[in-house]
XYZ file of C-alpha atoms in Angstrom:
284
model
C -7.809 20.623 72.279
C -10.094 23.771 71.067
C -13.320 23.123 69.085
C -11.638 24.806 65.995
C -13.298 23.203 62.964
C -11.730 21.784 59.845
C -12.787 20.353 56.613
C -11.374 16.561 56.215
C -11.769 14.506 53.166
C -11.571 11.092 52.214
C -8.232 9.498 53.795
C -6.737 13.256 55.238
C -6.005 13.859 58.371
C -6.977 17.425 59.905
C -5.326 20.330 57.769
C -7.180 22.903 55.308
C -7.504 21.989 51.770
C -6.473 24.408 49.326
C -9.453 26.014 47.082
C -9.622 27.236 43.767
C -9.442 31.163 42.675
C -13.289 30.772 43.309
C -13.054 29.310 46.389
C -14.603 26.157 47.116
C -12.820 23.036 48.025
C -11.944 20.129 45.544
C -10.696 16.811 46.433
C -7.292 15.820 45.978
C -6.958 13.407 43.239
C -4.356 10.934 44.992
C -7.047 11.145 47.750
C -10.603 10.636 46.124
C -10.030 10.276 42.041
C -12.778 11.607 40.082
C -12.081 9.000 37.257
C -14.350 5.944 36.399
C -12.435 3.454 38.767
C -14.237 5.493 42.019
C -17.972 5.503 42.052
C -19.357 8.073 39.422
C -21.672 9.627 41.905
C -18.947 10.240 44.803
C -18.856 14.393 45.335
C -16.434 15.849 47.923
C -17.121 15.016 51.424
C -16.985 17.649 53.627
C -16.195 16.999 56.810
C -15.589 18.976 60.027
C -15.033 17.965 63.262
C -12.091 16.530 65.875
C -9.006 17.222 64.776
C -7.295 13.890 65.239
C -9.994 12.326 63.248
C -11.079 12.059 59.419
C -14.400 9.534 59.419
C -14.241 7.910 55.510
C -17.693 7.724 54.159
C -16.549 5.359 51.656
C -19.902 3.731 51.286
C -22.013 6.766 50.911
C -23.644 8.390 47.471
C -22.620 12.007 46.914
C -25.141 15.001 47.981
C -25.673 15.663 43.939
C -27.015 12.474 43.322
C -29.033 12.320 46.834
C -30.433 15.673 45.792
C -31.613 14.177 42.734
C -32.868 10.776 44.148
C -34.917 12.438 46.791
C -36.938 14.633 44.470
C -37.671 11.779 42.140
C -38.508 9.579 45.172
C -40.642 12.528 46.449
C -42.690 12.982 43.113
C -43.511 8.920 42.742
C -44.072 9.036 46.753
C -46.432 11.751 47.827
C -44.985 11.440 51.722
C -47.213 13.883 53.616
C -44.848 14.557 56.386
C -41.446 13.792 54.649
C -38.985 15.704 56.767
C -40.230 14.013 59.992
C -38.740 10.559 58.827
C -35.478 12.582 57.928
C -35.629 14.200 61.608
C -34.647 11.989 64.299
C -32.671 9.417 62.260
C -30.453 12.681 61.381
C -30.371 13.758 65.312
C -29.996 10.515 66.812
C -26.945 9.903 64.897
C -25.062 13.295 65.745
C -25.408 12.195 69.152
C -24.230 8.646 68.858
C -21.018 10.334 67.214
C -20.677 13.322 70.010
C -20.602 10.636 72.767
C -18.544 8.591 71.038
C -16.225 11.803 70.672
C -16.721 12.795 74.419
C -15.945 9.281 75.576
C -12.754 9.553 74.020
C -11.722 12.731 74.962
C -12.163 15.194 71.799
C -13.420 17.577 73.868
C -15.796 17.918 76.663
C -19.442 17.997 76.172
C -21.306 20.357 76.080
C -25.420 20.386 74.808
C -24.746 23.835 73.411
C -21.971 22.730 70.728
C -23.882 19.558 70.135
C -26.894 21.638 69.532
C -24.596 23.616 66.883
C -23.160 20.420 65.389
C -26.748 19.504 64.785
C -27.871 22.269 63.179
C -24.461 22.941 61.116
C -23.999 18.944 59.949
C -19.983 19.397 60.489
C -19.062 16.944 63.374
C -18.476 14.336 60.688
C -18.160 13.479 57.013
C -21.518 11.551 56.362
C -23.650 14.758 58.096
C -22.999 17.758 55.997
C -25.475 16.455 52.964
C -28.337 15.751 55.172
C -28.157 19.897 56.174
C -28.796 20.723 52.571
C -31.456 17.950 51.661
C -33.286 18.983 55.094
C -33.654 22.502 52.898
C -35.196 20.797 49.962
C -37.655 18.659 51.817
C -38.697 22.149 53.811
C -39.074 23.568 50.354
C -40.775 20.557 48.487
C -44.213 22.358 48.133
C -42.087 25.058 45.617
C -39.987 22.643 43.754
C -43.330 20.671 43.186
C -44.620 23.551 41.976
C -42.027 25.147 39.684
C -41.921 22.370 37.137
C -45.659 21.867 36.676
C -45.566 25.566 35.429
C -42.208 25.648 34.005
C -40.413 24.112 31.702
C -37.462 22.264 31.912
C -35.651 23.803 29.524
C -36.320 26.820 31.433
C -35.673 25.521 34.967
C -32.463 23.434 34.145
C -29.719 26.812 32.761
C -31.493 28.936 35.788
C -30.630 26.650 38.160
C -27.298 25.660 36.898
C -26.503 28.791 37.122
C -27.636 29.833 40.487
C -25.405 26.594 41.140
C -22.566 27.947 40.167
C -23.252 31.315 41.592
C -23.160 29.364 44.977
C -20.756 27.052 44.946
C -17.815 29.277 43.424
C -18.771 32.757 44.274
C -21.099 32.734 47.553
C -18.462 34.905 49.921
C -18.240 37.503 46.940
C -21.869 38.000 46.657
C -21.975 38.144 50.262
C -19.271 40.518 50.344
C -20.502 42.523 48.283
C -24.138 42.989 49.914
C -22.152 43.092 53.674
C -18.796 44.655 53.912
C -16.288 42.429 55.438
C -18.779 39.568 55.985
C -17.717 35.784 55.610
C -19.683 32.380 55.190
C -17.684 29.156 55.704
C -20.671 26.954 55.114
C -22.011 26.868 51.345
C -21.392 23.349 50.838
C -24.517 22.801 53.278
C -26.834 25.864 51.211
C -29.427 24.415 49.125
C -28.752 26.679 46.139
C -25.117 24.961 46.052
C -27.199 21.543 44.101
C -29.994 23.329 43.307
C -29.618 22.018 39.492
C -29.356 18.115 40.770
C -32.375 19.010 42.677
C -34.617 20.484 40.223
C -33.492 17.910 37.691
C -35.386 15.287 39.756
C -38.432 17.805 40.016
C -38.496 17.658 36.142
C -37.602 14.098 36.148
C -39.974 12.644 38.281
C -42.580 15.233 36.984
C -42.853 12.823 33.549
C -40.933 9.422 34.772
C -41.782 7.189 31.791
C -40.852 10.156 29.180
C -37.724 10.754 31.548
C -36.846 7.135 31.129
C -37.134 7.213 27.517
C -34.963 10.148 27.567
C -32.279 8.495 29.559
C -32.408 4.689 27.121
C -32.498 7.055 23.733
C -29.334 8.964 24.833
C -27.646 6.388 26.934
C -24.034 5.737 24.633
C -23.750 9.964 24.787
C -24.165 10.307 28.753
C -21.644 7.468 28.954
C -19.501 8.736 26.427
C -19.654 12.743 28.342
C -19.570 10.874 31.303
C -15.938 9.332 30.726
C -14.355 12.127 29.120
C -16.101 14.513 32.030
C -14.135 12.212 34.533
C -11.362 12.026 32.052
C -10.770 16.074 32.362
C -11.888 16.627 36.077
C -8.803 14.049 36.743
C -6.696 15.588 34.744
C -7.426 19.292 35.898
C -7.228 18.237 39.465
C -4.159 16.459 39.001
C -2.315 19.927 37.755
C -4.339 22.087 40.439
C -3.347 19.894 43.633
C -0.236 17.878 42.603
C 1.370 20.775 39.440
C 0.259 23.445 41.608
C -1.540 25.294 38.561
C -4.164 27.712 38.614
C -7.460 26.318 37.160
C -10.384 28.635 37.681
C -12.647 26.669 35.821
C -12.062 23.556 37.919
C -15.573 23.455 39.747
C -17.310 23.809 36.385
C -15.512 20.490 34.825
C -16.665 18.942 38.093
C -20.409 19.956 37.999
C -20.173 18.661 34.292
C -18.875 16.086 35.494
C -21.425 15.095 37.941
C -24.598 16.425 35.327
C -23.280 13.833 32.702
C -22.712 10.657 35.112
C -25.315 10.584 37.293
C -27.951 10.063 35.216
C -25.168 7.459 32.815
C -25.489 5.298 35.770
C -28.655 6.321 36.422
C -29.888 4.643 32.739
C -27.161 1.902 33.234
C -28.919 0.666 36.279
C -32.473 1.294 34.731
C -31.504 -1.038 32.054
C -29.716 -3.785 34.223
C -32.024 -3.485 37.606
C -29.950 -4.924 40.479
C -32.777 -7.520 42.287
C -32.415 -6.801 45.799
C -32.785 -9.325 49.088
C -35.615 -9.129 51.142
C -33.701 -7.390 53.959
C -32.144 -5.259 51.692
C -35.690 -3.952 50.503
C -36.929 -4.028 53.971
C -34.091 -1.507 53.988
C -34.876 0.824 51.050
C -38.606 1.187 52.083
């Protein structure tokens, strides 16, 4: 078989999603529901690779809330170097998965495609996040920056909006500044969670007062939270199954997402999970 690329989601096997009128990719609710019942941080998993395969990254936290995560853990952590622990974990995994794909005859190998499935993240599901958080760790001295002279009520509608901007109209913009030209890979642009990210600039910026924040307001970012999931389910449900045009789909999702992260965020604050010593051997 050809090295055409596809995106698969959770449970698909290889065939193109359809998009909304602004033309990003939603997961079909029968496939991956957006309700309560499914992990509140779970965002689409794109994936794109062998045909005959769809890896399931069941187990694995969405790129909004990693974006987040990372920029807390970045302002209580002051790594020097963080992008060379993110480096060869990253790498050494592509290449596990390429030979595993070689050995079974996906295609033939070939160090100049794995070189491009390395620097693209799209030979499988759990790779095209790590593309976009390598960005923000390249870009940490900036987003330290920004919210030490900004404020967040400042930083937060900017960047929502430049969110937005990417995610739903990247190929127009791009269109429109090169004739004719066409970009398949968005969901791996920094800008596309650039308001998850620079929520945990201004979060881990003040963490006690963002803690405070989170236990004062904790019954409304559940309550947004469920009726958030409530409506992305529902919309999806008459987009993929009805066959109905909703153009605002990908803004119920990002409300979605910007209401029940941090819900579970302060639900887990509240009731800390103790962990086992392997499992924080892990997490260091």
């Amino acid at each position: 078989m050809g090295l055409r690329r596809c995106f698969l989601w959770k449970g698909e096997t290889a065939h193109v999603r359809p998009k909304t009128a602004g033309g990003t990719h939603h997961a079909e609710p029968a496939l991956l529901p957006h309700g309560p019942v499914e992990p509140l941080l779970r965002a689409p998993h794109h994936c794109a690779g062998p045909q005959q395969l769809a890896i399931r990254p069941d187990d694995l936290p969405s790129a909004p809330h990693l974006c987040l995560c990372l920029r807390v853990l970045l302002s209580q952590r002051c790594e020097a170097h963080p992008e060379q622990r993110q480096r060869p974990p990253y790498l050494l995994a592509v290449a596990v998965y390429y030979v595993y794909f070689v050995s079974h005859g996906y295609f033939s190998f070939s160090l100049r495609d794995l070189a491009g499935y390395m620097i693209r993240g799209d030979l499988s599901s759990p790779f095209y996040f790590v593309i976009a958080l390598a960005q923000f760790v390249l870009l940490v001295p900036l987003f330290r920056w920004l919210p030490r002279r900004w404020s967040p009520s400042v930083l937060l509608p900017i960047s929502l909006g430049i969110t937005w901007l990417s995610a739903l109209y990247c190929n127009e913009i791009l269109g429109l500044l090169i004739p004719g030209a066409h970009f398949s890979y968005n969901d791996r642009l920094f800008t596309t969670y650039l308001v998850y990210y620079v929520g945990g600039c201004c979060a881990g910026q003040n963490y006690p007062r963002f803690l405070e924040l989170l236990d004062r307001n904790r019954p409304l970012l559940t309550a947004c939270a469920l009726i958030f999931a409530g409506a992305d389910l529902f919309f999806s449900w008459k987009f993929f199954v009805g066959g109905q045009s909703v153009p605002f789909l990908e803004m119920i999702h990002t409300l979605y997402q910007l209401t029940a992260i941090p819900a579970l965020y302060a639900l887990v604050v509240r009731h800390p999970v103790t962990l086992s010593p392997l499992a924080r051997r892990m997490d260091r």
